[in-house]
C-alpha cells in the first residue's frame, strides 16, 4: 500500500445556497444544513508522506470552485485540511483472510473508505466469524483477496 495525499477545504455559503452534492472534473461540493460547503478533493500521487497543506493544492481546489460554482469564490473559507488515502496498485481494498493464520485484512480503501465502511464491516465480520456469505458477497470478498497481487 502507498499514500495518495488529499487536500480539502470548506466554505461558508448562505443557508440552503446549495441543495445537493455537485460534481465536476476533479472537484465536488457537499452542502451541510447550516450552509457550510465541503470542497474536495485533490489527489497527489507523488507527494508520498509529505505532511501538510500546500499552496499548489489549495490553488487547485480554488480553480475547481471557480469552474464548478463561480459564485462560491466570494464565500469565506472556513477550514482547510489534508490526509493520506491508503491505496493499492489497482485502487481496490484488501479484504478477508490475510497471508498469516488469524490475520484478517480490511484496508487499502483509497478514496472510498467512508463510503464502503458498512460493506467492509459486514464482509469482514462474516469472514472472521465463519458465517456463510451469499454467492454475490463471497465473489466480492474473493475479488479483493490479497493474493491478487
Ligand atoms: C482528503 C480526503 C478526502 C476523502 N474523501 C472521502 C470521501 O468523500 N468518501 C470516502 O468514502 N472516503 C474518502 N476518503 C478516504 C477515506 O478517508 C479512507 O479511505 C479511509 O479513511 C480509510 O480507512 P482506514 O481505516 O483503512 O485507514 P485510515 O483512516 O488511514 O486509518 C488507519 C489508522 O491506523 C492508525 N495507524 C497507522 N499506523 C499505525 C500503527 N503502526 N499502530 C497503530 N495505529 C496505526 C492511523 O493513525 C489511523 O488512525 C478521503 C480521504 C482523504 C485524505
Coordinates of N, CA and C and ligand atoms in Angstrom, one line a residue:
X1 N 0.8 -1.2 0.0 CA 0.0 0.0 0.0 C 0.9 1.2 0.0
X2 N 0.4 2.3 -0.6 CA 1.1 3.6 -0.7 C 0.1 4.7 -0.4
X3 N 0.7 5.9 0.0 CA -0.2 7.0 0.3 C -0.6 7.8 -0.9
X4 N -1.8 8.2 -1.0 CA -2.2 9.2 -2.0 C -2.8 10.4 -1.2
X5 N -2.0 11.4 -1.2 CA -2.3 12.6 -0.3 C -3.6 13.3 -0.9
X6 N -4.4 13.9 0.0 CA -5.5 14.7 -0.5 C -5.6 15.9 0.4
X7 N -6.2 17.0 -0.2 CA -6.4 18.2 0.5 C -7.9 18.7 0.2
X8 N -8.5 19.3 1.2 CA -9.8 19.8 1.1 C -10.0 21.1 1.8
X9 N -11.1 21.8 1.6 CA -11.4 23.0 2.3 C -12.9 23.1 2.5
X10 N -13.4 24.0 3.4 CA -14.8 24.3 3.5 C -15.0 25.8 3.3
X11 N -16.2 26.1 2.8 CA -16.6 27.5 2.6 C -18.0 27.7 3.4
X12 N -18.2 28.9 3.8 CA -19.5 29.2 4.4 C -20.3 29.9 3.4
X13 N -21.3 29.2 2.8 CA -22.2 29.8 1.9 C -23.5 30.2 2.6
X14 N -24.4 31.0 1.9 CA -25.6 31.3 2.5 C -26.4 30.0 2.8
X15 N -27.2 30.0 3.8 CA -28.0 28.8 4.2 C -28.8 28.3 3.0
X16 N -28.8 27.1 2.7 CA -29.5 26.5 1.5 C -29.1 27.0 0.2
X17 N -27.9 27.5 0.1 CA -27.4 28.0 -1.2 C -27.2 26.8 -2.1
X18 N -26.9 25.7 -1.6 CA -26.7 24.5 -2.4 C -27.5 23.4 -1.8
X19 N -28.4 22.8 -2.6 CA -29.3 21.8 -2.0 C -28.9 20.3 -2.3
X20 N -27.9 20.2 -3.1 CA -27.4 18.8 -3.4 C -25.9 18.8 -3.6
X21 N -25.3 17.6 -3.6 CA -23.9 17.5 -3.9 C -23.7 17.7 -5.4
X22 N -22.7 18.5 -5.8 CA -22.4 18.7 -7.2 C -21.0 18.2 -7.5
X23 N -20.8 17.6 -8.6 CA -19.5 17.0 -9.1 C -19.1 17.7 -10.3
X24 N -17.8 18.0 -10.4 CA -17.2 18.4 -11.7 C -15.9 17.7 -11.9
X25 N -15.1 18.1 -12.9 CA -13.8 17.4 -13.1 C -12.9 17.7 -12.0
X26 N -12.6 16.7 -11.2 CA -11.6 16.8 -10.1 C -12.1 17.5 -8.9
X27 N -13.3 18.0 -8.9 CA -13.8 18.7 -7.7 C -15.3 18.3 -7.4
X28 N -15.6 18.3 -6.1 CA -17.0 18.1 -5.7 C -17.3 19.0 -4.6
X29 N -18.6 19.4 -4.4 CA -19.0 20.3 -3.3 C -20.2 19.6 -2.6
X30 N -20.0 19.5 -1.3 CA -21.0 18.8 -0.4 C -21.6 19.8 0.5
X31 N -23.0 20.1 0.4 CA -23.6 21.1 1.3 C -23.9 20.5 2.6
X32 N -23.8 21.2 3.7 CA -24.3 20.9 5.0 C -25.5 21.8 5.3
X33 N -26.3 21.4 6.3 CA -27.5 22.1 6.6 C -27.3 23.6 6.9
X34 N -26.2 23.9 7.6 CA -26.0 25.3 8.0 C -25.3 26.2 7.0
X35 N -25.3 25.7 5.7 CA -24.7 26.4 4.6 C -23.2 26.2 4.4
X36 N -22.6 25.4 5.3 CA -21.2 25.1 5.1 C -21.1 24.2 3.9
X37 N -20.1 24.4 3.0 CA -19.9 23.6 1.8 C -18.5 23.0 1.9
X38 N -18.4 21.7 1.9 CA -17.2 21.0 1.9 C -16.7 20.8 0.5
X39 N -15.5 21.2 0.2 CA -15.0 21.1 -1.2 C -13.8 20.1 -1.3
X40 N -13.9 19.1 -2.1 CA -12.8 18.2 -2.2 C -12.6 17.8 -3.6
X41 N -11.8 17.0 -3.8 CA -10.5 16.8 -3.0 C -9.5 16.5 -4.0
X42 N -8.3 17.1 -3.9 CA -7.3 16.8 -4.9 C -6.6 15.5 -4.5
X43 N -5.9 15.0 -5.5 CA -5.2 13.7 -5.3 C -3.7 13.9 -5.7
X44 N -2.8 13.7 -4.8 CA -1.4 13.9 -5.1 C -0.6 12.6 -4.9
X45 N -0.5 11.9 -6.0 CA 0.2 10.6 -6.0 C 1.7 10.7 -5.8
X46 N 2.3 11.8 -6.1 CA 3.7 11.9 -6.0 C 4.2 12.6 -4.7
X47 N 3.2 12.9 -3.8 CA 3.6 13.6 -2.6 C 4.1 12.7 -1.5
X48 N 4.0 11.4 -1.6 CA 4.5 10.5 -0.6 C 3.9 10.8 0.7
X49 N 4.7 10.7 1.8 CA 4.2 11.0 3.1 C 4.5 12.5 3.5
X50 N 4.6 13.4 2.5 CA 4.8 14.8 2.9 C 3.6 15.4 3.5
X51 N 3.7 15.8 4.8 CA 2.5 16.2 5.5 C 2.2 17.7 5.2
X52 N 0.9 18.1 5.4 CA 0.5 19.5 5.4 C -0.1 20.0 4.1
X53 N -0.7 21.1 4.3 CA -1.3 21.8 3.1 C -0.2 22.4 2.2
X54 N -0.5 22.5 0.9 CA 0.4 23.2 0.0 C -0.3 24.3 -0.7
X55 N 0.4 25.4 -1.1 CA -0.3 26.5 -1.9 C -0.8 25.9 -3.2
X56 N 0.0 25.0 -3.9 CA -0.5 24.5 -5.1 C -1.8 23.7 -5.0
X57 N -1.8 22.9 -3.9 CA -3.0 22.1 -3.7 C -4.2 23.0 -3.5
X58 N -4.1 24.0 -2.6 CA -5.2 24.9 -2.3 C -5.6 25.7 -3.6
X59 N -4.6 26.1 -4.4 CA -4.9 26.8 -5.7 C -5.8 25.9 -6.6
X60 N -5.4 24.6 -6.6 CA -6.1 23.6 -7.4 C -7.6 23.6 -7.0
X61 N -7.8 23.5 -5.7 CA -9.2 23.5 -5.2 C -9.9 24.8 -5.6
X62 N -9.2 25.9 -5.5 CA -9.8 27.2 -5.8 C -10.2 27.2 -7.3
X63 N -9.4 26.6 -8.1 CA -9.7 26.6 -9.6 C -10.9 25.7 -9.8
X64 N -11.0 24.6 -9.0 CA -12.2 23.8 -9.1 C -13.5 24.5 -8.7
X65 N -13.4 25.3 -7.7 CA -14.6 26.1 -7.2 C -15.0 27.1 -8.3
X66 N -14.0 27.8 -8.9 CA -14.3 28.7 -10.0 C -15.0 28.1 -11.1
X67 N -14.5 26.9 -11.5 CA -15.1 26.2 -12.6 C -16.5 25.6 -12.3
X68 N -16.7 25.2 -11.1 CA -17.9 24.4 -10.8 C -19.1 25.4 -10.3
X69 N -18.7 26.4 -9.5 CA -19.8 27.3 -9.0 C -19.1 28.7 -8.7
X70 N -19.0 29.5 -9.8 CA -18.3 30.7 -9.7 C -18.7 31.6 -8.5
X71 N -20.0 31.6 -8.2 CA -20.5 32.5 -7.1 C -19.8 32.1 -5.8
X72 N -19.4 30.9 -5.7 CA -18.8 30.4 -4.4 C -17.4 31.0 -4.1
X73 N -16.8 31.6 -5.2 CA -15.5 32.1 -4.9 C -15.6 33.3 -4.0
X74 N -16.8 33.9 -3.8 CA -16.9 35.1 -2.9 C -17.3 34.6 -1.5
X75 N -17.5 33.3 -1.3 CA -17.9 32.8 0.1 C -16.6 32.6 0.9
X76 N -16.7 33.0 2.2 CA -15.4 32.9 3.0 C -15.0 31.4 3.3
X77 N -13.7 31.2 3.1 CA -13.2 29.8 3.5 C -13.2 29.7 5.0
X78 N -13.5 28.5 5.5 CA -13.7 28.2 6.9 C -12.5 27.4 7.5
X79 N -12.3 26.2 6.8 CA -11.3 25.3 7.3 C -10.6 24.7 6.1
X80 N -9.3 24.3 6.3 CA -8.6 23.5 5.3 C -8.0 22.3 6.0
X81 N -7.9 21.2 5.3 CA -7.3 20.0 5.9 C -6.8 19.1 4.9
X82 N -6.0 18.1 5.3 CA -5.4 17.2 4.4 C -5.3 15.8 5.0
X83 N -5.0 14.8 4.2 CA -4.8 13.4 4.8 C -4.2 12.5 3.7
X84 N -3.9 11.3 4.1 CA -3.3 10.3 3.2 C -4.4 9.2 2.9
X85 N -4.6 8.9 1.7 CA -5.5 7.8 1.3 C -4.7 6.6 1.2
X86 N -5.1 5.5 1.9 CA -4.3 4.3 1.8 C -4.7 3.5 0.5
X87 N -3.8 3.5 -0.5 CA -4.1 3.0 -1.8 C -3.3 1.7 -2.2
X88 N -3.9 0.9 -3.0 CA -3.2 -0.3 -3.5 C -3.0 -0.1 -5.0
X89 N -2.2 -1.0 -5.7 CA -1.9 -0.8 -7.1 C -3.2 -0.8 -8.0
X90 N -4.2 -1.5 -7.7 CA -5.4 -1.4 -8.5 C -6.5 -0.6 -7.9
X91 N -6.2 0.1 -6.8 CA -7.1 1.1 -6.1 C -8.3 0.4 -5.5
X92 N -8.3 -0.9 -5.4 CA -9.3 -1.7 -4.7 C -8.8 -2.0 -3.3
X93 N -9.7 -2.3 -2.3 CA -9.2 -2.6 -1.0 C -8.7 -4.1 -0.9
X94 N -8.1 -4.3 0.3 CA -7.7 -5.7 0.6 C -8.6 -6.2 1.7
X95 N -9.4 -7.2 1.4 CA -10.4 -7.7 2.4 C -10.2 -9.2 2.6
X96 N -10.6 -9.6 3.8 CA -10.7 -11.1 4.1 C -9.5 -11.6 4.7
X97 N -9.3 -13.0 4.7 CA -8.2 -13.6 5.4 C -6.9 -13.2 4.8
X98 N -5.9 -12.9 5.7 CA -4.6 -12.4 5.2 C -3.6 -13.6 5.0
X99 N -2.4 -13.3 4.8 CA -1.4 -14.3 4.5 C -0.9 -15.1 5.7
X100 N -1.3 -14.7 6.9 CA -0.9 -15.4 8.1 C -2.2 -15.9 8.8
X101 N -2.2 -17.1 9.4 CA -3.4 -17.6 10.1 C -3.8 -16.6 11.2
X102 N -5.1 -16.3 11.3 CA -5.6 -15.4 12.3 C -5.4 -13.9 12.0
X103 N -4.9 -13.6 10.8 CA -4.8 -12.2 10.4 C -5.8 -11.9 9.3
X104 N -6.7 -10.9 9.5 CA -7.7 -10.5 8.5 C -7.3 -9.1 8.1
X105 N -7.6 -8.8 6.8 CA -7.3 -7.5 6.2 C -8.6 -6.7 5.9
X106 N -8.6 -5.5 6.2 CA -9.7 -4.6 5.8 C -9.0 -3.2 5.7
X107 N -8.3 -3.0 4.6 CA -7.5 -1.8 4.4 C -7.4 -1.5 2.9
X108 N -6.7 -0.4 2.6 CA -6.4 0.0 1.2 C -7.7 0.5 0.5
X109 N -8.5 1.2 1.2 CA -9.8 1.7 0.6 C -9.6 3.0 -0.2
X110 N -8.4 3.4 -0.3 CA -8.1 4.6 -1.2 C -9.1 5.7 -0.9
X111 N -9.9 6.2 -1.9 CA -10.7 7.4 -1.6 C -12.2 7.0 -1.3
X112 N -12.4 5.7 -1.0 CA -13.8 5.3 -0.7 C -14.0 4.6 0.6
X113 N -13.1 4.8 1.6 CA -13.2 4.1 2.8 C -14.4 4.4 3.7
X114 N -14.9 5.7 3.6 CA -16.1 6.1 4.3 C -17.3 5.4 3.7
X115 N -17.4 5.6 2.4 CA -18.5 5.0 1.6 C -18.6 3.5 1.8
X116 N -17.5 2.8 1.8 CA -17.5 1.4 1.8 C -17.5 0.8 3.2
X117 N -17.5 1.6 4.3 CA -17.3 1.2 5.6 C -18.3 0.1 6.0
X118 N -19.6 0.3 5.7 CA -20.6 -0.6 6.1 C -20.4 -2.0 5.5
X119 N -20.1 -2.0 4.1 CA -20.0 -3.2 3.4 C -18.7 -3.9 3.9
X120 N -17.6 -3.2 4.1 CA -16.4 -3.7 4.6 C -16.6 -4.4 6.0
X121 N -17.4 -3.7 6.8 CA -17.6 -4.3 8.2 C -18.4 -5.6 8.1
X122 N -19.4 -5.6 7.2 CA -20.3 -6.8 7.0 C -19.4 -8.0 6.5
X123 N -18.7 -7.7 5.4 CA -17.9 -8.8 4.9 C -16.8 -9.3 5.8
X124 N -16.2 -8.3 6.6 CA -15.1 -8.7 7.5 C -15.6 -9.5 8.7
X125 N -16.8 -9.0 9.2 CA -17.4 -9.7 10.4 C -17.7 -11.2 10.0
X126 N -18.4 -11.3 8.8 CA -18.8 -12.7 8.4 C -17.6 -13.5 8.2
X127 N -16.5 -13.0 7.6 CA -15.3 -13.7 7.3 C -14.7 -14.2 8.6
X128 N -14.5 -13.3 9.6 CA -13.9 -13.6 10.8 C -14.7 -14.7 11.6
X129 N -16.0 -14.5 11.6 CA -16.9 -15.4 12.3 C -17.2 -16.7 11.6
X130 N -16.8 -16.8 10.3 CA -17.0 -18.0 9.5 C -18.5 -18.2 9.2
X131 N -19.2 -17.0 9.1 CA -20.6 -17.1 8.7 C -20.7 -17.2 7.2
X132 N -21.5 -18.2 6.7 CA -21.5 -18.3 5.2 C -22.1 -17.0 4.6
X133 N -21.5 -16.7 3.4 CA -21.9 -15.4 2.7 C -22.7 -15.8 1.5
X134 N -23.5 -14.8 1.1 CA -24.3 -15.1 -0.2 C -23.3 -15.2 -1.3
X135 N -23.7 -15.9 -2.4 CA -22.7 -16.1 -3.5 C -22.1 -14.7 -4.0
X136 N -23.0 -13.7 -4.0 CA -22.5 -12.4 -4.5 C -21.5 -11.8 -3.6
X137 N -21.7 -11.9 -2.3 CA -20.8 -11.4 -1.3 C -19.5 -12.2 -1.2
X138 N -19.7 -13.5 -1.5 CA -18.5 -14.4 -1.5 C -17.6 -14.0 -2.7
X139 N -18.2 -13.7 -3.8 CA -17.4 -13.3 -5.0 C -16.7 -12.0 -4.8
X140 N -17.5 -11.1 -4.1 CA -16.9 -9.8 -3.8 C -15.7 -9.9 -2.9
X141 N -15.8 -10.7 -1.8 CA -14.7 -10.9 -0.9 C -13.5 -11.5 -1.6
X142 N -13.8 -12.5 -2.5 CA -12.7 -13.2 -3.2 C -12.0 -12.2 -4.2
X143 N -12.8 -11.3 -4.8 CA -12.1 -10.4 -5.8 C -11.2 -9.4 -5.1
X144 N -11.3 -9.2 -3.7 CA -10.4 -8.3 -3.0 C -9.4 -9.0 -2.1
X145 N -9.2 -10.3 -2.4 CA -8.2 -11.1 -1.7 C -6.8 -10.5 -1.9
X146 N -5.9 -10.6 -0.9 CA -4.6 -10.0 -1.1 C -3.8 -10.7 -2.2
X147 N -4.1 -12.0 -2.4 CA -3.3 -12.8 -3.4 C -3.4 -12.3 -4.8
X148 N -4.3 -11.4 -5.1 CA -4.4 -10.8 -6.5 C -3.1 -10.1 -6.8
X149 N -2.3 -9.7 -5.8 CA -1.0 -9.0 -6.1 C 0.1 -10.0 -6.0
Ligands
LIG1 C1 -8.9 14.5 1.6 C2 -9.6 13.1 1.7 C3 -10.9 13.1 1.3 C4 -11.6 11.8 1.3 N1 -12.9 11.8 1.0 C5 -13.6 10.6 1.1 C6 -15.0 10.6 0.7 O1 -15.6 11.6 0.4 N2 -15.6 9.4 0.8 C7 -14.9 8.3 1.2 O2 -15.6 7.2 1.2 N3 -13.6 8.3 1.5 C8 -12.9 9.4 1.5 N4 -11.6 9.5 1.8 C9 -10.9 8.2 2.0 C10 -11.1 7.7 3.4 O3 -10.7 8.7 4.4 C11 -10.2 6.4 3.6 O4 -10.5 5.5 2.5 C12 -10.4 5.8 4.9 O5 -10.1 6.7 6.0 C13 -9.5 4.6 5.1 O6 -9.8 4.0 6.3 P1 -8.8 3.0 7.1 O7 -9.3 2.8 8.4 O8 -8.4 1.9 6.2 O9 -7.4 3.9 7.1 P2 -7.1 5.2 8.0 O10 -8.3 6.1 8.1 O11 -5.9 5.7 7.4 O12 -6.9 4.6 9.4 C14 -5.7 3.9 9.8 C15 -5.4 4.2 11.3 O13 -4.3 3.4 11.7 C16 -3.5 4.2 12.5 N5 -2.2 3.7 12.4 C17 -1.3 3.7 11.4 N6 -0.2 3.1 11.7 C18 -0.3 2.6 12.9 C19 0.5 1.8 13.8 N7 1.7 1.4 13.4 N8 0.0 1.5 15.0 C20 -1.2 1.8 15.4 N9 -2.1 2.6 14.6 C21 -1.6 2.9 13.4 C22 -3.6 5.6 11.9 O14 -3.3 6.6 12.9 C23 -5.1 5.6 11.6 O15 -5.9 6.1 12.6 C24 -10.9 10.7 1.8 C25 -9.6 10.8 2.2 C26 -8.9 12.0 2.1 C27 -7.5 12.1 2.5

